[in-house]
């Protein structure tokens, strides 16, 4: 009995296995591939080659094929183009030239061109396929329709296929779609619904050709095969940051109609870089061959992405772009474009694995080199007591530890996986990956190539060839499902909305970009490292019109000017203050910030209090630029404003807060109480050279700044750091930093907002240095930097 049971179980297992094998095997038969847009750029460059590859790999395995190139072009013209393309197809490296010519000829025999336009054309194609299958006594296995056409044509073609060109029962249909799949969440959803009315989700293969790049396709298998080494490392405790980069030297010339719609974010970040981000960040499924498990984990990672805000990105546009758009789209000379051709984005993932790890995504056209890579840089948690010359690359913990998925191009010239020798020796499938031969003198990411275990593919293959083969083998995990696509748009759409009116930084292109596009991050905020050279000013309407733009010399009184709408201006100023704080703390361990009172800075305080988690408050000293002679608890007191809008929301140590001593011995600003001298002493003691890191000033309608008023000589020169002054308006008595101490600061920011300031802003723009008439005109740091922050109301009126 026991044996009979075991026998039954064994039989069942064998049957199941056999059934599994039968199910997994593609039923053989005739396959028609219909390439729509067969004379276009993509088809000529990659798709025909990919189809030839498919033929070479599969034809000997029992399937028969026919390739139908189609387009709207006339039959003669189309045939001519295709004949040329087929002439130039290449064979695998080890194929003898004679054999290659033979294979090309066979493939040519199986390929045709036909014009495909009306539903009748589709019906005729379907009939031809059926007739051929019948005539040759074949069984139809399925049809692949490859859409290499612009997305506006999708719906019409889909309708025609669905109504007139579906294969009969028992044969499959696969439609292959190329991005862009929408321009934002709404349009992507709309397109998905539209296509969903013609095709089943399982019939659709949405291509992201980066998923076919050999190195990208290797990310999950690499993580899987090196689980043991990576398990403890692939997390926030060890990863310093991740960079996902795709730099290009080409520009958008010839494609500006497309590019104007999508920009670099829609063209590259939303798809290629996001897919790579997911492959790095997602939890690794136990079974990689399960498409469902991979997708499930990917969607989980999407859900953990922290929402992007305007401050999460920096954008740029190469200078020649605008002219190219004007020419290609016949726009007038006054036309301006806000489309970014460069973007750097800081992404955070709020889950236990990645909390706090910055993921930097960057791509751009007209940059200094063509290269793509993912770089995972590990934290350096070691100190090496020996001198550097004794460090051994394979052992030293003090050399950088990194894993690089080098997608292609760049110094290395091709795809590779690199792992620092001081991390671990990775395992890669030896049949398809080989060790890279040394290239003396080559350095990558700061280290000689010899510091890495480096592997490259045994046979380099183009992404499209790989993907076409995967479509044929129904490997859906290499394609973008609808859920995946919509999740990506959910993530990117708010950023695109918030950048809609952002003026991208102009860059010259190529090597001349210098450091103009370098950026820095702190907390969730990203900003260019260098101040802008020039600003474009955008008008008040939500839809920008060409006439809304003026190119302003972004200088005011010979110093840099930043001009924007109030909200944007405040965000920018807050970001700049934070950047200055981070830099000062990094270099000197503390940041001395002197703040003015009044109404203009309130919004700034609120912004700093809420949006700047990376601000080093614990190392910041807060000083007052001026104070009214009222008790500190009086609502008129500048300190009170600072307290209400900033101090109570952030953690500044109380001994780092320095209110002005206007209230001593129960008297207000009495000369003999020497409050000004006491404050000056405090400054001299704590602030090196009495040079504040940053002084924030305003400008009054009479040209006063701090509490230095026109026609009153106090505090405009001399040695005093702090002075008592008299204001024309109540409360009249004031305490103020003097002009000399203001001008000693490393940075001075002057914030000017509101239409009321328009007149004085105009006047001051023209006058020389006459602090007695206009104290603000005396502000010019001795060796520091002055930046004006003016909103459009103040600047343009
Ligand atoms: C495409 C983008 O998806 O990828 C192009 O539309 C970009 O703008 C291209 O140039 C880059 O692909 P590759 O394979 O050359 O890195």
PDB file of C-alpha atoms in Angstrom, residues 213-421:
ATOM      1  CA  UNK A 213      20.409  47.091 -21.808  1.00  0.00           C
ATOM      2  CA  UNK A 214      22.593  44.223 -20.703  1.00  0.00           C
ATOM      3  CA  UNK A 215      23.794  45.874 -17.509  1.00  0.00           C
ATOM      4  CA  UNK A 216      20.355  47.085 -16.487  1.00  0.00           C
ATOM      5  CA  UNK A 217      18.928  43.625 -17.108  1.00  0.00           C
ATOM      6  CA  UNK A 218      21.680  42.293 -14.857  1.00  0.00           C
ATOM      7  CA  UNK A 219      20.831  44.400 -11.780  1.00  0.00           C
ATOM      8  CA  UNK A 220      18.273  42.020 -10.260  1.00  0.00           C
ATOM      9  CA  UNK A 221      20.156  38.823 -11.158  1.00  0.00           C
ATOM     10  CA  UNK A 222      23.304  40.400  -9.696  1.00  0.00           C
ATOM     11  CA  UNK A 223      21.516  41.215  -6.462  1.00  0.00           C
ATOM     12  CA  UNK A 224      20.127  37.699  -6.442  1.00  0.00           C
ATOM     13  CA  UNK A 225      23.388  35.890  -7.147  1.00  0.00           C
ATOM     14  CA  UNK A 226      25.277  37.959  -4.598  1.00  0.00           C
ATOM     15  CA  UNK A 227      22.659  37.856  -1.877  1.00  0.00           C
ATOM     16  CA  UNK A 228      25.088  36.603   0.665  1.00  0.00           C
ATOM     17  CA  UNK A 229      27.473  39.526   0.301  1.00  0.00           C
ATOM     18  CA  UNK A 230      24.794  42.136  -0.280  1.00  0.00           C
ATOM     19  CA  UNK A 231      22.255  41.170   2.368  1.00  0.00           C
ATOM     20  CA  UNK A 232      23.977  43.146   5.068  1.00  0.00           C
ATOM     21  CA  UNK A 233      25.121  45.999   2.816  1.00  0.00           C
ATOM     22  CA  UNK A 234      22.145  46.954   0.673  1.00  0.00           C
ATOM     23  CA  UNK A 235      20.557  49.362   3.123  1.00  0.00           C
ATOM     24  CA  UNK A 236      20.632  52.777   4.760  1.00  0.00           C
ATOM     25  CA  UNK A 237      23.216  51.754   7.307  1.00  0.00           C
ATOM     26  CA  UNK A 238      25.820  51.157   4.630  1.00  0.00           C
ATOM     27  CA  UNK A 239      24.818  52.991   1.493  1.00  0.00           C
ATOM     28  CA  UNK A 240      25.954  56.609   1.407  1.00  0.00           C
ATOM     29  CA  UNK A 241      24.094  57.455  -1.773  1.00  0.00           C
ATOM     30  CA  UNK A 242      23.009  56.150  -5.137  1.00  0.00           C
ATOM     31  CA  UNK A 243      23.567  57.979  -8.422  1.00  0.00           C
ATOM     32  CA  UNK A 244      21.525  57.069 -11.499  1.00  0.00           C
ATOM     33  CA  UNK A 245      22.925  58.997 -14.404  1.00  0.00           C
ATOM     34  CA  UNK A 246      22.381  59.287 -18.147  1.00  0.00           C
ATOM     35  CA  UNK A 247      24.481  62.009 -19.767  1.00  0.00           C
ATOM     36  CA  UNK A 248      24.326  62.785 -23.465  1.00  0.00           C
ATOM     37  CA  UNK A 249      26.393  64.968 -25.753  1.00  0.00           C
ATOM     38  CA  UNK A 250      23.744  65.146 -28.469  1.00  0.00           C
ATOM     39  CA  UNK A 251      21.124  67.837 -28.296  1.00  0.00           C
ATOM     40  CA  UNK A 252      17.461  67.815 -29.270  1.00  0.00           C
ATOM     41  CA  UNK A 253      17.911  69.262 -32.763  1.00  0.00           C
ATOM     42  CA  UNK A 254      15.498  67.651 -35.195  1.00  0.00           C
ATOM     43  CA  UNK A 255      13.274  66.456 -32.349  1.00  0.00           C
ATOM     44  CA  UNK A 256      12.160  69.686 -30.762  1.00  0.00           C
ATOM     45  CA  UNK A 257       8.468  69.077 -31.504  1.00  0.00           C
ATOM     46  CA  UNK A 258       8.674  65.947 -29.426  1.00  0.00           C
ATOM     47  CA  UNK A 259      10.995  67.479 -26.879  1.00  0.00           C
ATOM     48  CA  UNK A 260       8.832  70.542 -26.274  1.00  0.00           C
ATOM     49  CA  UNK A 261       6.094  68.172 -25.126  1.00  0.00           C
ATOM     50  CA  UNK A 262       8.146  65.970 -22.847  1.00  0.00           C
ATOM     51  CA  UNK A 263      11.398  67.637 -21.800  1.00  0.00           C
ATOM     52  CA  UNK A 264      14.136  65.625 -20.173  1.00  0.00           C
ATOM     53  CA  UNK A 265      11.941  64.500 -17.283  1.00  0.00           C
ATOM     54  CA  UNK A 266       9.265  62.963 -19.519  1.00  0.00           C
ATOM     55  CA  UNK A 267      11.839  61.695 -22.004  1.00  0.00           C
ATOM     56  CA  UNK A 268      14.303  60.011 -19.684  1.00  0.00           C
ATOM     57  CA  UNK A 269      13.722  60.367 -15.938  1.00  0.00           C
ATOM     58  CA  UNK A 270      10.111  59.237 -15.759  1.00  0.00           C
ATOM     59  CA  UNK A 271      10.948  56.026 -17.605  1.00  0.00           C
ATOM     60  CA  UNK A 272      14.570  54.908 -18.008  1.00  0.00           C
ATOM     61  CA  UNK A 273      15.956  56.297 -14.765  1.00  0.00           C
ATOM     62  CA  UNK A 274      12.866  55.441 -12.721  1.00  0.00           C
ATOM     63  CA  UNK A 275      12.949  51.828 -13.880  1.00  0.00           C
ATOM     64  CA  UNK A 276      16.586  51.580 -12.865  1.00  0.00           C
ATOM     65  CA  UNK A 277      15.802  53.218  -9.529  1.00  0.00           C
ATOM     66  CA  UNK A 278      13.211  50.526  -8.901  1.00  0.00           C
ATOM     67  CA  UNK A 279      15.606  47.717  -9.772  1.00  0.00           C
ATOM     68  CA  UNK A 280      18.070  49.052  -7.222  1.00  0.00           C
ATOM     69  CA  UNK A 281      15.590  49.947  -4.507  1.00  0.00           C
ATOM     70  CA  UNK A 282      12.907  47.254  -4.581  1.00  0.00           C
ATOM     71  CA  UNK A 283      12.931  44.332  -2.198  1.00  0.00           C
ATOM     72  CA  UNK A 284      14.327  41.287  -3.927  1.00  0.00           C
ATOM     73  CA  UNK A 285      11.709  38.616  -4.588  1.00  0.00           C
ATOM     74  CA  UNK A 286      12.655  35.082  -3.613  1.00  0.00           C
ATOM     75  CA  UNK A 287      11.922  33.901  -7.098  1.00  0.00           C
ATOM     76  CA  UNK A 288      13.141  36.258  -9.773  1.00  0.00           C
ATOM     77  CA  UNK A 289      11.554  34.321 -12.556  1.00  0.00           C
ATOM     78  CA  UNK A 290       8.098  35.203 -11.291  1.00  0.00           C
ATOM     79  CA  UNK A 291       7.001  38.323 -13.198  1.00  0.00           C
ATOM     80  CA  UNK A 292       4.171  38.831 -10.696  1.00  0.00           C
ATOM     81  CA  UNK A 293       6.518  38.812  -7.727  1.00  0.00           C
ATOM     82  CA  UNK A 294       8.903  41.233  -9.434  1.00  0.00           C
ATOM     83  CA  UNK A 295       6.078  43.588 -10.321  1.00  0.00           C
ATOM     84  CA  UNK A 296       4.555  43.336  -6.845  1.00  0.00           C
ATOM     85  CA  UNK A 297       7.838  44.303  -5.205  1.00  0.00           C
ATOM     86  CA  UNK A 298       8.365  47.094  -7.688  1.00  0.00           C
ATOM     87  CA  UNK A 299       4.963  48.586  -6.951  1.00  0.00           C
ATOM     88  CA  UNK A 300       5.707  48.387  -3.260  1.00  0.00           C
ATOM     89  CA  UNK A 301       8.874  50.419  -3.837  1.00  0.00           C
ATOM     90  CA  UNK A 302       6.903  52.974  -5.852  1.00  0.00           C
ATOM     91  CA  UNK A 303       4.575  53.396  -2.900  1.00  0.00           C
ATOM     92  CA  UNK A 304       7.485  54.160  -0.593  1.00  0.00           C
ATOM     93  CA  UNK A 305       8.820  57.021  -2.731  1.00  0.00           C
ATOM     94  CA  UNK A 306       8.692  60.345  -0.915  1.00  0.00           C
ATOM     95  CA  UNK A 307       6.699  62.930  -2.901  1.00  0.00           C
ATOM     96  CA  UNK A 308       8.762  65.348  -4.965  1.00  0.00           C
ATOM     97  CA  UNK A 309       8.541  69.090  -4.582  1.00  0.00           C
ATOM     98  CA  UNK A 310       9.876  71.984  -6.539  1.00  0.00           C
ATOM     99  CA  UNK A 311      12.953  72.082  -4.321  1.00  0.00           C
ATOM    100  CA  UNK A 312      13.702  68.429  -5.154  1.00  0.00           C
ATOM    101  CA  UNK A 313      14.988  69.322  -8.605  1.00  0.00           C
ATOM    102  CA  UNK A 314      17.239  71.617 -10.551  1.00  0.00           C
ATOM    103  CA  UNK A 315      16.597  72.166 -14.243  1.00  0.00           C
ATOM    104  CA  UNK A 316      18.565  73.627 -17.118  1.00  0.00           C
ATOM    105  CA  UNK A 317      18.276  74.278 -20.828  1.00  0.00           C
ATOM    106  CA  UNK A 318      21.154  74.429 -23.316  1.00  0.00           C
ATOM    107  CA  UNK A 319      21.450  77.815 -24.905  1.00  0.00           C
ATOM    108  CA  UNK A 320      20.930  76.763 -28.530  1.00  0.00           C
ATOM    109  CA  UNK A 321      17.663  74.978 -27.712  1.00  0.00           C
ATOM    110  CA  UNK A 322      15.402  78.013 -27.963  1.00  0.00           C
ATOM    111  CA  UNK A 323      16.731  78.844 -31.444  1.00  0.00           C
ATOM    112  CA  UNK A 324      16.275  75.246 -32.567  1.00  0.00           C
ATOM    113  CA  UNK A 325      12.651  75.275 -31.440  1.00  0.00           C
ATOM    114  CA  UNK A 326      12.050  78.576 -33.194  1.00  0.00           C
ATOM    115  CA  UNK A 327      13.471  77.231 -36.438  1.00  0.00           C
ATOM    116  CA  UNK A 328      11.904  73.784 -36.330  1.00  0.00           C
ATOM    117  CA  UNK A 329       8.499  74.936 -35.203  1.00  0.00           C
ATOM    118  CA  UNK A 330       8.415  78.253 -37.026  1.00  0.00           C
ATOM    119  CA  UNK A 331       8.119  80.331 -33.906  1.00  0.00           C
ATOM    120  CA  UNK A 332       8.730  84.068 -33.778  1.00  0.00           C
ATOM    121  CA  UNK A 333      11.946  85.510 -32.382  1.00  0.00           C
ATOM    122  CA  UNK A 334      10.157  86.472 -29.187  1.00  0.00           C
ATOM    123  CA  UNK A 335       9.419  82.793 -28.444  1.00  0.00           C
ATOM    124  CA  UNK A 336      10.870  81.388 -25.238  1.00  0.00           C
ATOM    125  CA  UNK A 337      10.712  77.868 -24.013  1.00  0.00           C
ATOM    126  CA  UNK A 338      10.732  76.640 -20.438  1.00  0.00           C
ATOM    127  CA  UNK A 339      11.390  73.029 -21.437  1.00  0.00           C
ATOM    128  CA  UNK A 340      14.239  71.557 -19.411  1.00  0.00           C
ATOM    129  CA  UNK A 341      16.936  69.738 -21.336  1.00  0.00           C
ATOM    130  CA  UNK A 342      18.790  68.980 -18.110  1.00  0.00           C
ATOM    131  CA  UNK A 343      17.483  67.849 -14.743  1.00  0.00           C
ATOM    132  CA  UNK A 344      18.947  66.712 -11.470  1.00  0.00           C
ATOM    133  CA  UNK A 345      16.469  65.259  -8.992  1.00  0.00           C
ATOM    134  CA  UNK A 346      16.872  64.140  -5.410  1.00  0.00           C
ATOM    135  CA  UNK A 347      14.717  61.170  -4.504  1.00  0.00           C
ATOM    136  CA  UNK A 348      14.128  59.681  -1.070  1.00  0.00           C
ATOM    137  CA  UNK A 349      12.506  56.391  -0.251  1.00  0.00           C
ATOM    138  CA  UNK A 350      10.641  56.265   3.002  1.00  0.00           C
ATOM    139  CA  UNK A 351      11.026  52.681   4.070  1.00  0.00           C
ATOM    140  CA  UNK A 352      13.166  50.890   6.581  1.00  0.00           C
ATOM    141  CA  UNK A 353      15.758  49.895   4.038  1.00  0.00           C
ATOM    142  CA  UNK A 354      16.369  53.297   2.448  1.00  0.00           C
ATOM    143  CA  UNK A 355      15.244  55.984   4.897  1.00  0.00           C
ATOM    144  CA  UNK A 356      17.640  58.901   4.580  1.00  0.00           C
ATOM    145  CA  UNK A 357      19.647  57.594   1.605  1.00  0.00           C
ATOM    146  CA  UNK A 358      19.795  60.136  -1.235  1.00  0.00           C
ATOM    147  CA  UNK A 359      19.100  58.770  -4.705  1.00  0.00           C
ATOM    148  CA  UNK A 360      20.308  61.238  -7.319  1.00  0.00           C
ATOM    149  CA  UNK A 361      18.785  61.006 -10.776  1.00  0.00           C
ATOM    150  CA  UNK A 362      20.359  63.128 -13.471  1.00  0.00           C
ATOM    151  CA  UNK A 363      20.135  63.402 -17.217  1.00  0.00           C
ATOM    152  CA  UNK A 364      20.729  66.024 -19.851  1.00  0.00           C
ATOM    153  CA  UNK A 365      21.402  66.829 -23.464  1.00  0.00           C
ATOM    154  CA  UNK A 366      24.415  68.823 -24.688  1.00  0.00           C
ATOM    155  CA  UNK A 367      26.572  67.759 -21.766  1.00  0.00           C
ATOM    156  CA  UNK A 368      30.298  67.142 -21.812  1.00  0.00           C
ATOM    157  CA  UNK A 369      30.199  63.346 -22.258  1.00  0.00           C
ATOM    158  CA  UNK A 370      27.971  60.436 -23.170  1.00  0.00           C
ATOM    159  CA  UNK A 371      27.735  57.939 -20.368  1.00  0.00           C
ATOM    160  CA  UNK A 372      25.170  56.047 -18.327  1.00  0.00           C
ATOM    161  CA  UNK A 373      25.644  54.383 -14.983  1.00  0.00           C
ATOM    162  CA  UNK A 374      24.272  53.509 -11.589  1.00  0.00           C
ATOM    163  CA  UNK A 375      26.727  54.069  -8.800  1.00  0.00           C
ATOM    164  CA  UNK A 376      26.132  52.767  -5.323  1.00  0.00           C
ATOM    165  CA  UNK A 377      28.570  54.410  -2.994  1.00  0.00           C
ATOM    166  CA  UNK A 378      28.995  52.844   0.425  1.00  0.00           C
ATOM    167  CA  UNK A 379      29.642  54.710   3.638  1.00  0.00           C
ATOM    168  CA  UNK A 380      33.194  55.056   4.716  1.00  0.00           C
ATOM    169  CA  UNK A 381      33.110  53.975   8.321  1.00  0.00           C
ATOM    170  CA  UNK A 382      36.752  53.264   8.834  1.00  0.00           C
ATOM    171  CA  UNK A 383      39.911  55.020   9.770  1.00  0.00           C
ATOM    172  CA  UNK A 384      43.174  53.601   8.513  1.00  0.00           C
ATOM    173  CA  UNK A 385      46.159  54.160  10.726  1.00  0.00           C
ATOM    174  CA  UNK A 386      48.689  53.262   8.036  1.00  0.00           C
ATOM    175  CA  UNK A 387      49.857  55.716   5.439  1.00  0.00           C
ATOM    176  CA  UNK A 388      48.001  55.653   2.138  1.00  0.00           C
ATOM    177  CA  UNK A 389      50.908  54.145   0.221  1.00  0.00           C
ATOM    178  CA  UNK A 390      50.524  50.972   2.242  1.00  0.00           C
ATOM    179  CA  UNK A 391      46.844  50.564   1.493  1.00  0.00           C
ATOM    180  CA  UNK A 392      46.117  47.451  -0.524  1.00  0.00           C
ATOM    181  CA  UNK A 393      43.083  47.935  -2.819  1.00  0.00           C
ATOM    182  CA  UNK A 394      41.630  44.527  -2.042  1.00  0.00           C
ATOM    183  CA  UNK A 395      41.780  45.050   1.715  1.00  0.00           C
ATOM    184  CA  UNK A 396      41.869  48.661   2.710  1.00  0.00           C
ATOM    185  CA  UNK A 397      38.643  49.903   4.237  1.00  0.00           C
ATOM    186  CA  UNK A 398      39.727  53.459   3.582  1.00  0.00           C
ATOM    187  CA  UNK A 399      39.471  53.295  -0.187  1.00  0.00           C
ATOM    188  CA  UNK A 400      36.063  54.076  -1.651  1.00  0.00           C
ATOM    189  CA  UNK A 401      33.702  51.122  -1.715  1.00  0.00           C
ATOM    190  CA  UNK A 402      31.336  51.151  -4.617  1.00  0.00           C
ATOM    191  CA  UNK A 403      29.314  49.031  -6.994  1.00  0.00           C
ATOM    192  CA  UNK A 404      28.846  50.448 -10.462  1.00  0.00           C
ATOM    193  CA  UNK A 405      26.464  49.215 -13.103  1.00  0.00           C
ATOM    194  CA  UNK A 406      28.116  50.881 -16.054  1.00  0.00           C
ATOM    195  CA  UNK A 407      25.432  51.001 -18.721  1.00  0.00           C
ATOM    196  CA  UNK A 408      27.691  52.107 -21.521  1.00  0.00           C
ATOM    197  CA  UNK A 409      29.825  54.624 -23.388  1.00  0.00           C
ATOM    198  CA  UNK A 410      32.008  56.919 -21.240  1.00  0.00           C
ATOM    199  CA  UNK A 411      35.654  56.206 -20.539  1.00  0.00           C
ATOM    200  CA  UNK A 412      35.071  52.473 -20.437  1.00  0.00           C
ATOM    201  CA  UNK A 413      33.371  52.504 -23.843  1.00  0.00           C
ATOM    202  CA  UNK A 414      30.938  49.676 -23.127  1.00  0.00           C
ATOM    203  CA  UNK A 415      28.778  47.982 -20.524  1.00  0.00           C
ATOM    204  CA  UNK A 416      30.332  46.577 -17.352  1.00  0.00           C
ATOM    205  CA  UNK A 417      29.651  45.704 -13.741  1.00  0.00           C
ATOM    206  CA  UNK A 418      32.304  46.991 -11.331  1.00  0.00           C
ATOM    207  CA  UNK A 419      32.710  46.125  -7.673  1.00  0.00           C
ATOM    208  CA  UNK A 420      35.443  47.671  -5.517  1.00  0.00           C
ATOM    209  CA  UNK A 421      37.942  44.991  -4.584  1.00  0.00           C
TER     210      UNK A 421
END
